[in-house]
Amino acid sequence: MGTIFLLIALVFEISFAVYSIITKQNHKKLKNGIRIGLFVAFVILTLTSVIVWSLRWVLLAILLFLLAVKGTVSLIRKNTTPKKYKTSKVVLKTIFMVVATVIAFVPAIVFPQHPSPKVTGKYGVGTATYTYVDKNRVEEFTDKGDNRFVNVEFWYPKNADGKYPLLVFSHGASGIKVSNASTYTELASRGYVVVSIDHPYHSFYTKSDDGTVATINSDYNREITNLNTEGVYTNEELNELIQKWMKLRTDDMNFVIDTILEKAKSDKNPVYQRINTDKIGVFGHSMGGAASVWLGRERDDIDAVVNIDAPFFSELVYKKENDSFIANSKAYTTPIFNIYSDDVWGQLDSTPIYVANQLNNKQFKDAFTTHFKGAKHLSFTDLPLFSPILANMLQGGKADIDPYYCIETENDLILKFFDDELKRIGHFNPKETY
């Protein structure tokens, strides 16, 4: 919608400039009237929800408002001697308006208005955000000596009775806790309490209850970038980085789970009182998926794991004598469902860090595995819906799969897996390829 409106605006500005040049007149009254009309039309479209108001429209609204005010003032002024027509002035004003219009439309184009993925459950969904402070850990990314804080957001069944399984989500390498909001919403609508974690300094941006802001750490960001560049790290160096990344991630997830379990015992907050602490699942995308798999091996109270497009870091054993990785020889007993894009599927048999993910790994003989053909790494998040331009830039091109089909199918499969493992509803039997 933003692109269409931008094209209309640019056609108007350029056409009016051509008309003025041909007729050698400014047509000031006509232009002012049209601009007032455009602002009125924008307001009407917003009030009738053709344009769904959000921050993406703020710059455009300000521009249209200022032009409408200027036009109104000009029209109600007493008649004065008309300004002499100058082609150069018309051209300069047109160039200025074209640049201003493009800038005003940038948010609406980068973050286009889009329908939400379908929600199929009977429950309304409530949300709540909290900041948990871990008094047993000092923040390693700063030198202030502050304790580590972790921001979380809950999606839960609203106006519902009973208790529901807890699902804990961890975002990707530089993601944010709302990266898969459509997934959390669908799960909550079907009777789950979902908590998503912002891992400070691993997340792109997070803000705590007291206003503290943490953005992605530059050193960590460089490490992640180098991970995807062949030849930068030896396997030994990569192993050290993996251990460091996973310790922070799993420490955060353990802390959040333990905090929630403690609060569920005595905190009267209805969010915590809706949680069935005997049923816990973990899931995550990319690095968050790797951390979820790690937790599924470490904790006895994890009943199910969904790994979205991630390597099994917990299952890698580094062999210094030949600088290589091999797969852990101990069976993985927690039920697990793996979802892969083309980006990862093509690396399972060729990239060292995916050696444990290989389909012939006997330690995962009972694992469910699905491949989404045509999907790229970020297809399993809401980003391709929220900002197709950013998604394509970050993942190196457009995915061949329809983004709504991908995310809605993913959400449905995750729901059915957790239903089977945590609620004993249905029989989970996914296809090998979607």
GROMACS .gro file of C-alpha atoms in nm:
model
  434
    1MET     CA    1   0.000   0.000   0.000
    2GLY     CA    2   0.282   0.240   0.082
    3THR     CA    3   0.445   0.183  -0.256
    4ILE     CA    4   0.118   0.250  -0.441
    5PHE     CA    5   0.056   0.571  -0.249
    6LEU     CA    6   0.415   0.683  -0.311
    7LEU     CA    7   0.380   0.630  -0.686
    8ILE     CA    8   0.054   0.827  -0.688
    9ALA     CA    9   0.218   1.112  -0.494
   10LEU     CA   10   0.522   1.121  -0.723
   11VAL     CA   11   0.306   1.115  -1.038
   12PHE     CA   12   0.106   1.407  -0.899
   13GLU     CA   13   0.412   1.617  -0.815
   14ILE     CA   14   0.588   1.553  -1.145
   15SER     CA   15   0.272   1.590  -1.356
   16PHE     CA   16   0.182   1.916  -1.187
   17ALA     CA   17   0.534   2.047  -1.247
   18VAL     CA   18   0.511   1.956  -1.617
   19TYR     CA   19   0.167   2.120  -1.638
   20SER     CA   20   0.303   2.438  -1.478
   21ILE     CA   21   0.602   2.446  -1.714
   22ILE     CA   22   0.384   2.395  -2.023
   23THR     CA   23   0.132   2.662  -1.920
   24LYS     CA   24   0.402   2.884  -1.769
   25GLN     CA   25   0.186   2.946  -1.459
   26ASN     CA   26   0.226   2.854  -1.090
   27HIS     CA   27  -0.138   2.735  -1.042
   28LYS     CA   28  -0.089   2.800  -0.672
   29LYS     CA   29  -0.458   2.790  -0.576
   30LEU     CA   30  -0.514   2.462  -0.757
   31LYS     CA   31  -0.208   2.302  -0.597
   32ASN     CA   32  -0.307   2.420  -0.248
   33GLY     CA   33  -0.659   2.287  -0.295
   34ILE     CA   34  -0.531   1.947  -0.406
   35ARG     CA   35  -0.292   1.924  -0.110
   36ILE     CA   36  -0.570   2.008   0.135
   37GLY     CA   37  -0.777   1.739  -0.034
   38LEU     CA   38  -0.495   1.485  -0.002
   39PHE     CA   39  -0.471   1.546   0.373
   40VAL     CA   40  -0.850   1.511   0.411
   41ALA     CA   41  -0.839   1.188   0.206
   42PHE     CA   42  -0.558   1.053   0.427
   43VAL     CA   43  -0.763   1.126   0.740
   44ILE     CA   44  -1.072   0.957   0.592
   45LEU     CA   45  -0.875   0.649   0.486
   46THR     CA   46  -0.728   0.627   0.836
   47LEU     CA   47  -1.063   0.667   1.011
   48THR     CA   48  -1.217   0.398   0.790
   49SER     CA   49  -0.921   0.163   0.859
   50VAL     CA   50  -0.817   0.140   0.496
   51ILE     CA   51  -0.494   0.277   0.638
   52VAL     CA   52  -0.424   0.111   0.973
   53TRP     CA   53  -0.263   0.380   1.181
   54SER     CA   54   0.083   0.304   1.317
   55LEU     CA   55   0.427   0.462   1.338
   56ARG     CA   56   0.486   0.378   0.971
   57TRP     CA   57   0.249   0.660   0.871
   58VAL     CA   58   0.373   0.934   1.108
   59LEU     CA   59   0.616   1.108   0.872
   60LEU     CA   60   0.362   1.109   0.589
   61ALA     CA   61   0.090   1.245   0.819
   62ILE     CA   62   0.319   1.527   0.933
   63LEU     CA   63   0.411   1.616   0.575
   64LEU     CA   64   0.051   1.618   0.455
   65PHE     CA   65  -0.059   1.819   0.759
   66LEU     CA   66   0.207   2.086   0.708
   67LEU     CA   67   0.125   2.116   0.338
   68ALA     CA   68  -0.247   2.137   0.417
   69VAL     CA   69  -0.190   2.411   0.677
   70LYS     CA   70   0.034   2.603   0.437
   71GLY     CA   71  -0.224   2.567   0.161
   72THR     CA   72  -0.510   2.677   0.385
   73VAL     CA   73  -0.323   2.985   0.505
   74SER     CA   74  -0.235   3.072   0.147
   75LEU     CA   75  -0.596   3.038   0.028
   76ILE     CA   76  -0.750   3.256   0.301
   77ARG     CA   77  -0.496   3.535   0.267
   78LYS     CA   78  -0.601   3.860   0.105
   79ASN     CA   79  -0.524   3.875  -0.263
   80THR     CA   80  -0.181   4.001  -0.339
   81THR     CA   81   0.013   4.042  -0.657
   82PRO     CA   82   0.075   3.692  -0.798
   83LYS     CA   83   0.434   3.581  -0.791
   84LYS     CA   84   0.605   3.582  -1.127
   85TYR     CA   85   0.638   3.238  -1.287
   86LYS     CA   86   0.992   3.094  -1.301
   87THR     CA   87   1.069   2.752  -1.447
   88SER     CA   88   1.378   2.710  -1.228
   89LYS     CA   89   1.170   2.773  -0.916
   90VAL     CA   90   0.909   2.516  -1.021
   91VAL     CA   91   1.180   2.257  -1.086
   92LEU     CA   92   1.354   2.320  -0.753
   93LYS     CA   93   1.027   2.302  -0.558
   94THR     CA   94   0.935   1.981  -0.736
   95ILE     CA   95   1.271   1.822  -0.657
   96PHE     CA   96   1.232   1.923  -0.291
   97MET     CA   97   0.879   1.778  -0.275
   98VAL     CA   98   0.985   1.455  -0.444
   99VAL     CA   99   1.267   1.406  -0.190
  100ALA     CA  100   1.042   1.495   0.106
  101THR     CA  101   0.769   1.262  -0.022
  102VAL     CA  102   1.009   0.969  -0.065
  103ILE     CA  103   1.149   1.021   0.287
  104ALA     CA  104   0.796   1.038   0.431
  105PHE     CA  105   0.703   0.710   0.264
  106VAL     CA  106   1.018   0.516   0.362
  107PRO     CA  107   0.874   0.370   0.689
  108ALA     CA  108   0.556   0.258   0.513
  109ILE     CA  109   0.758   0.087   0.240
  110VAL     CA  110   1.020  -0.075   0.464
  111PHE     CA  111   0.750  -0.185   0.712
  112PRO     CA  112   0.441  -0.232   0.494
  113GLN     CA  113   0.090  -0.270   0.625
  114HIS     CA  114   0.009  -0.641   0.619
  115PRO     CA  115  -0.256  -0.885   0.744
  116SER     CA  116  -0.169  -1.095   1.047
  117PRO     CA  117  -0.126  -1.472   1.011
  118LYS     CA  118  -0.437  -1.664   1.107
  119VAL     CA  119  -0.513  -1.743   1.470
  120THR     CA  120  -0.723  -2.058   1.511
  121GLY     CA  121  -0.775  -2.098   1.885
  122LYS     CA  122  -1.081  -2.026   2.095
  123TYR     CA  123  -0.899  -1.818   2.359
  124GLY     CA  124  -0.837  -1.447   2.348
  125VAL     CA  125  -0.468  -1.369   2.392
  126GLY     CA  126  -0.322  -1.139   2.655
  127THR     CA  127   0.036  -1.016   2.680
  128ALA     CA  128   0.256  -0.899   2.966
  129THR     CA  129   0.619  -0.786   2.986
  130TYR     CA  130   0.859  -0.813   3.279
  131THR     CA  131   1.225  -0.761   3.360
  132TYR     CA  132   1.394  -1.030   3.568
  133VAL     CA  133   1.723  -0.944   3.741
  134ASP     CA  134   1.962  -1.231   3.807
  135LYS     CA  135   2.135  -1.151   4.135
  136ASN     CA  136   2.374  -1.442   4.084
  137ARG     CA  137   2.528  -1.307   3.765
  138VAL     CA  138   2.717  -0.989   3.681
  139GLU     CA  139   2.665  -0.846   3.334
  140GLU     CA  140   2.969  -0.944   3.125
  141PHE     CA  141   2.904  -0.696   2.843
  142THR     CA  142   2.947  -0.387   3.060
  143ASP     CA  143   3.199  -0.278   3.321
  144LYS     CA  144   2.946  -0.127   3.562
  145GLY     CA  145   2.921  -0.432   3.785
  146ASP     CA  146   2.543  -0.449   3.740
  147ASN     CA  147   2.356  -0.774   3.766
  148ARG     CA  148   2.242  -0.940   3.446
  149PHE     CA  149   1.884  -0.850   3.353
  150VAL     CA  150   1.662  -1.042   3.113
  151ASN     CA  151   1.346  -0.902   2.954
  152VAL     CA  152   1.059  -1.138   2.885
  153GLU     CA  153   0.715  -1.112   2.730
  154PHE     CA  154   0.425  -1.350   2.790
  155TRP     CA  155   0.146  -1.450   2.556
  156TYR     CA  156  -0.127  -1.635   2.746
  157PRO     CA  157  -0.493  -1.745   2.724
  158LYS     CA  158  -0.704  -1.454   2.845
  159ASN     CA  159  -1.033  -1.501   3.030
  160ALA     CA  160  -0.964  -1.872   3.053
  161ASP     CA  161  -0.983  -2.119   3.339
  162GLY     CA  162  -0.736  -2.390   3.426
  163LYS     CA  163  -0.361  -2.425   3.387
  164TYR     CA  164  -0.168  -2.453   3.064
  165PRO     CA  165   0.176  -2.584   2.956
  166LEU     CA  166   0.465  -2.338   2.959
  167LEU     CA  167   0.657  -2.280   2.636
  168VAL     CA  168   0.986  -2.087   2.643
  169PHE     CA  169   1.121  -1.925   2.325
  170SER     CA  170   1.472  -1.799   2.247
  171HIS     CA  171   1.532  -1.569   1.949
  172GLY     CA  172   1.803  -1.591   1.683
  173ALA     CA  173   2.155  -1.450   1.687
  174SER     CA  174   2.054  -1.085   1.656
  175GLY     CA  175   1.679  -1.117   1.688
  176ILE     CA  176   1.426  -0.981   1.933
  177LYS     CA  177   1.173  -1.144   2.161
  178VAL     CA  178   0.879  -1.060   1.931
  179SER     CA  179   1.045  -1.219   1.627
  180ASN     CA  180   0.781  -1.495   1.619
  181ALA     CA  181   0.484  -1.314   1.771
  182SER     CA  182   0.242  -1.487   1.531
  183THR     CA  183   0.362  -1.824   1.661
  184TYR     CA  184   0.321  -1.725   2.025
  185THR     CA  185  -0.026  -1.582   1.956
  186GLU     CA  186  -0.144  -1.900   1.782
  187LEU     CA  187  -0.010  -2.118   2.065
  188ALA     CA  188  -0.163  -1.901   2.337
  189SER     CA  189  -0.499  -1.905   2.159
  190ARG     CA  190  -0.487  -2.285   2.174
  191GLY     CA  191  -0.411  -2.312   2.545
  192TYR     CA  192  -0.041  -2.246   2.611
  193VAL     CA  193   0.147  -1.987   2.814
  194VAL     CA  194   0.435  -1.870   2.597
  195VAL     CA  195   0.725  -1.664   2.729
  196SER     CA  196   0.979  -1.519   2.487
  197ILE     CA  197   1.318  -1.398   2.607
  198ASP     CA  198   1.523  -1.099   2.500
  199HIS     CA  199   1.887  -1.194   2.555
  200PRO     CA  200   2.048  -0.852   2.625
  201TYR     CA  201   2.347  -0.774   2.401
  202HIS     CA  202   2.260  -1.078   2.188
  203SER     CA  203   1.929  -0.921   2.085
  204PHE     CA  204   1.920  -0.637   1.835
  205TYR     CA  205   1.744  -0.413   2.089
  206THR     CA  206   1.575  -0.454   2.425
  207LYS     CA  207   1.437  -0.218   2.686
  208SER     CA  208   1.381  -0.308   3.051
  209ASP     CA  209   1.108  -0.195   3.291
  210ASP     CA  210   1.329   0.082   3.432
  211GLY     CA  211   1.410   0.219   3.086
  212THR     CA  212   1.754   0.058   3.051
  213VAL     CA  213   1.829  -0.004   2.685
  214ALA     CA  214   2.068  -0.270   2.558
  215THR     CA  215   2.158  -0.302   2.191
  216ILE     CA  216   2.353  -0.578   2.023
  217ASN     CA  217   2.714  -0.592   2.137
  218SER     CA  218   2.956  -0.498   1.857
  219ASP     CA  219   3.209  -0.774   1.941
  220TYR     CA  220   2.936  -1.039   1.949
  221ASN     CA  221   2.789  -0.904   1.625
  222ARG     CA  222   3.129  -0.930   1.459
  223GLU     CA  223   3.170  -1.288   1.583
  224ILE     CA  224   2.835  -1.384   1.433
  225THR     CA  225   2.923  -1.217   1.104
  226ASN     CA  226   3.257  -1.396   1.092
  227LEU     CA  227   3.086  -1.727   1.168
  228ASN     CA  228   2.924  -1.708   0.826
  229THR     CA  229   3.252  -1.623   0.653
  230GLU     CA  230   3.455  -1.926   0.561
  231GLY     CA  231   3.810  -1.944   0.690
  232VAL     CA  232   3.791  -1.675   0.959
  233TYR     CA  233   3.789  -1.918   1.253
  234THR     CA  234   3.961  -2.249   1.308
  235ASN     CA  235   3.738  -2.522   1.448
  236GLU     CA  236   3.908  -2.478   1.787
  237GLU     CA  237   3.827  -2.106   1.790
  238LEU     CA  238   3.474  -2.179   1.676
  239ASN     CA  239   3.429  -2.431   1.954
  240GLU     CA  240   3.533  -2.170   2.212
  241LEU     CA  241   3.285  -1.921   2.070
  242ILE     CA  242   3.005  -2.178   2.070
  243GLN     CA  243   3.068  -2.258   2.435
  244LYS     CA  244   3.063  -1.888   2.521
  245TRP     CA  245   2.745  -1.813   2.326
  246MET     CA  246   2.560  -2.116   2.458
  247LYS     CA  247   2.656  -2.052   2.819
  248LEU     CA  248   2.500  -1.705   2.811
  249ARG     CA  249   2.190  -1.829   2.628
  250THR     CA  250   2.128  -2.134   2.844
  251ASP     CA  251   2.204  -1.940   3.164
  252ASP     CA  252   1.937  -1.689   3.061
  253MET     CA  253   1.685  -1.961   2.977
  254ASN     CA  254   1.754  -2.155   3.297
  255PHE     CA  255   1.718  -1.836   3.499
  256VAL     CA  256   1.387  -1.747   3.333
  257ILE     CA  257   1.242  -2.095   3.374
  258ASP     CA  258   1.350  -2.117   3.739
  259THR     CA  259   1.211  -1.769   3.808
  260ILE     CA  260   0.876  -1.858   3.653
  261LEU     CA  261   0.856  -2.189   3.840
  262GLU     CA  262   0.922  -2.005   4.166
  263LYS     CA  263   0.665  -1.735   4.093
  264ALA     CA  264   0.405  -1.993   3.999
  265LYS     CA  265   0.418  -2.123   4.356
  266SER     CA  266   0.317  -1.803   4.533
  267ASP     CA  267   0.281  -1.503   4.298
  268LYS     CA  268  -0.090  -1.422   4.254
  269ASN     CA  269  -0.030  -1.264   3.915
  270PRO     CA  270  -0.283  -1.439   3.686
  271VAL     CA  271  -0.014  -1.497   3.425
  272TYR     CA  272   0.182  -1.722   3.661
  273GLN     CA  273  -0.131  -1.886   3.799
  274ARG     CA  274  -0.224  -2.008   3.451
  275ILE     CA  275   0.096  -2.213   3.420
  276ASN     CA  276   0.111  -2.591   3.453
  277THR     CA  277   0.467  -2.625   3.581
  278ASP     CA  278   0.468  -2.999   3.514
  279LYS     CA  279   0.453  -2.943   3.138
  280ILE     CA  280   0.737  -2.740   2.984
  281GLY     CA  281   0.851  -2.707   2.625
  282VAL     CA  282   1.134  -2.499   2.479
  283PHE     CA  283   1.180  -2.376   2.126
  284GLY     CA  284   1.384  -2.122   1.938
  285HIS     CA  285   1.507  -1.999   1.604
  286SER     CA  286   1.869  -2.023   1.489
  287MET     CA  287   2.097  -1.970   1.791
  288GLY     CA  288   1.785  -1.982   2.008
  289GLY     CA  289   1.706  -2.322   1.862
  290ALA     CA  290   2.056  -2.443   1.943
  291ALA     CA  291   2.014  -2.323   2.302
  292SER     CA  292   1.676  -2.500   2.323
  293VAL     CA  293   1.831  -2.829   2.212
  294TRP     CA  294   2.106  -2.775   2.471
  295LEU     CA  295   1.848  -2.723   2.745
  296GLY     CA  296   1.658  -3.032   2.634
  297ARG     CA  297   1.964  -3.238   2.717
  298GLU     CA  298   2.051  -3.057   3.042
  299ARG     CA  299   1.716  -3.025   3.221
  300ASP     CA  300   1.499  -3.315   3.334
  301ASP     CA  301   1.185  -3.098   3.341
  302ILE     CA  302   1.190  -3.016   2.969
  303ASP     CA  303   0.930  -3.235   2.800
  304ALA     CA  304   0.965  -3.129   2.436
  305VAL     CA  305   1.196  -2.926   2.211
  306VAL     CA  306   1.142  -2.753   1.877
  307ASN     CA  307   1.460  -2.663   1.690
  308ILE     CA  308   1.402  -2.408   1.414
  309ASP     CA  309   1.687  -2.402   1.162
  310ALA     CA  310   1.976  -2.441   1.406
  311PRO     CA  311   2.282  -2.662   1.457
  312PHE     CA  312   2.296  -2.901   1.752
  313PHE     CA  313   2.573  -2.715   1.934
  314SER     CA  314   2.518  -2.922   2.247
  315GLU     CA  315   2.586  -3.239   2.050
  316LEU     CA  316   2.923  -3.132   1.905
  317VAL     CA  317   3.242  -3.281   2.046
  318TYR     CA  318   3.561  -3.104   1.945
  319LYS     CA  319   3.860  -3.329   1.874
  320LYS     CA  320   4.179  -3.127   1.912
  321GLU     CA  321   4.408  -3.396   1.770
  322ASN     CA  322   4.263  -3.352   1.421
  323ASP     CA  323   4.085  -3.017   1.466
  324SER     CA  324   3.742  -3.157   1.385
  325PHE     CA  325   3.391  -3.193   1.525
  326ILE     CA  326   3.216  -3.524   1.581
  327ALA     CA  327   2.866  -3.596   1.710
  328ASN     CA  328   2.800  -3.679   2.074
  329SER     CA  329   2.764  -4.055   2.122
  330LYS     CA  330   2.500  -4.025   2.395
  331ALA     CA  331   2.135  -4.067   2.297
  332TYR     CA  332   1.915  -3.757   2.301
  333THR     CA  333   1.601  -3.866   2.482
  334THR     CA  334   1.386  -3.552   2.495
  335PRO     CA  335   1.123  -3.547   2.215
  336ILE     CA  336   1.243  -3.307   1.946
  337PHE     CA  337   1.106  -3.161   1.625
  338ASN     CA  338   1.349  -3.007   1.372
  339ILE     CA  339   1.237  -2.754   1.111
  340TYR     CA  340   1.484  -2.669   0.833
  341SER     CA  341   1.500  -2.414   0.553
  342ASP     CA  342   1.691  -2.459   0.228
  343ASP     CA  343   1.972  -2.253   0.384
  344VAL     CA  344   2.039  -2.515   0.652
  345TRP     CA  345   1.912  -2.824   0.472
  346GLY     CA  346   2.189  -2.785   0.215
  347GLN     CA  347   2.456  -2.777   0.488
  348LEU     CA  348   2.358  -3.084   0.691
  349ASP     CA  349   2.602  -3.315   0.512
  350SER     CA  350   2.877  -3.068   0.435
  351THR     CA  351   2.929  -2.817   0.718
  352PRO     CA  352   3.122  -2.930   1.030
  353ILE     CA  353   2.893  -2.762   1.284
  354TYR     CA  354   2.595  -2.958   1.145
  355VAL     CA  355   2.758  -3.299   1.184
  356ALA     CA  356   2.525  -3.390   1.473
  357ASN     CA  357   2.219  -3.275   1.276
  358GLN     CA  358   2.274  -3.531   1.002
  359LEU     CA  359   1.967  -3.744   0.943
  360ASN     CA  360   2.160  -4.068   0.997
  361ASN     CA  361   2.260  -3.970   1.353
  362LYS     CA  362   2.138  -4.267   1.557
  363GLN     CA  363   2.129  -4.062   1.876
  364PHE     CA  364   1.829  -3.878   1.729
  365LYS     CA  365   1.654  -4.179   1.579
  366ASP     CA  366   1.315  -4.073   1.720
  367ALA     CA  367   1.341  -3.708   1.617
  368PHE     CA  368   1.087  -3.553   1.380
  369THR     CA  369   1.242  -3.359   1.094
  370THR     CA  370   1.077  -3.139   0.831
  371HIS     CA  371   1.222  -2.939   0.542
  372PHE     CA  372   1.042  -2.635   0.399
  373LYS     CA  373   1.142  -2.628   0.035
  374GLY     CA  374   1.202  -2.276  -0.093
  375ALA     CA  375   1.232  -2.127   0.258
  376LYS     CA  376   1.526  -1.916   0.368
  377HIS     CA  377   1.654  -1.877   0.723
  378LEU     CA  378   1.429  -1.584   0.817
  379SER     CA  379   1.119  -1.740   0.658
  380PHE     CA  380   1.054  -1.900   0.998
  381THR     CA  381   1.014  -1.559   1.166
  382ASP     CA  382   0.759  -1.282   1.116
  383LEU     CA  383   1.017  -1.052   0.954
  384PRO     CA  384   0.927  -1.134   0.590
  385LEU     CA  385   0.572  -1.018   0.673
  386PHE     CA  386   0.673  -0.722   0.886
  387SER     CA  387   0.950  -0.601   0.653
  388PRO     CA  388   1.013  -0.799   0.333
  389ILE     CA  389   1.289  -0.557   0.234
  390LEU     CA  390   1.487  -0.610   0.555
  391ALA     CA  391   1.433  -0.987   0.545
  392ASN     CA  392   1.563  -1.009   0.189
  393MET     CA  393   1.865  -0.794   0.274
  394LEU     CA  394   1.957  -0.991   0.585
  395GLN     CA  395   1.915  -1.336   0.433
  396GLY     CA  396   2.070  -1.258   0.096
  397GLY     CA  397   1.764  -1.269  -0.127
  398LYS     CA  398   1.395  -1.343  -0.146
  399ALA     CA  399   1.266  -1.685  -0.043
  400ASP     CA  400   1.081  -1.889  -0.304
  401ILE     CA  401   0.812  -1.995  -0.056
  402ASP     CA  402   0.498  -1.790   0.013
  403PRO     CA  403   0.564  -1.619   0.350
  404TYR     CA  404   0.211  -1.672   0.482
  405TYR     CA  405   0.206  -2.038   0.385
  406CYS     CA  406   0.544  -2.084   0.551
  407ILE     CA  407   0.472  -1.916   0.884
  408GLU     CA  408   0.118  -2.052   0.917
  409THR     CA  409   0.228  -2.407   0.835
  410GLU     CA  410   0.520  -2.374   1.076
  411ASN     CA  411   0.286  -2.248   1.350
  412ASP     CA  412   0.044  -2.534   1.289
  413LEU     CA  413   0.319  -2.797   1.304
  414ILE     CA  414   0.468  -2.656   1.624
  415LEU     CA  415   0.122  -2.651   1.780
  416LYS     CA  416   0.052  -3.013   1.682
  417PHE     CA  417   0.392  -3.127   1.810
  418PHE     CA  418   0.342  -2.966   2.151
  419ASP     CA  419  -0.019  -3.089   2.161
  420ASP     CA  420   0.103  -3.444   2.114
  421GLU     CA  421   0.396  -3.424   2.356
  422LEU     CA  422   0.254  -3.199   2.630
  423LYS     CA  423  -0.122  -3.255   2.611
  424ARG     CA  424  -0.140  -3.600   2.454
  425ILE     CA  425  -0.379  -3.464   2.192
  426GLY     CA  426  -0.366  -3.606   1.841
  427HIS     CA  427  -0.083  -3.797   1.677
  428PHE     CA  428   0.202  -3.590   1.537
  429ASN     CA  429   0.312  -3.714   1.197
  430PRO     CA  430   0.461  -3.433   0.985
  431LYS     CA  431   0.554  -3.466   0.620
  432GLU     CA  432   0.922  -3.474   0.532
  433THR     CA  433   0.886  -3.179   0.296
  434TYR     CA  434   0.647  -2.886   0.274
   0.00000   0.00000   0.00000
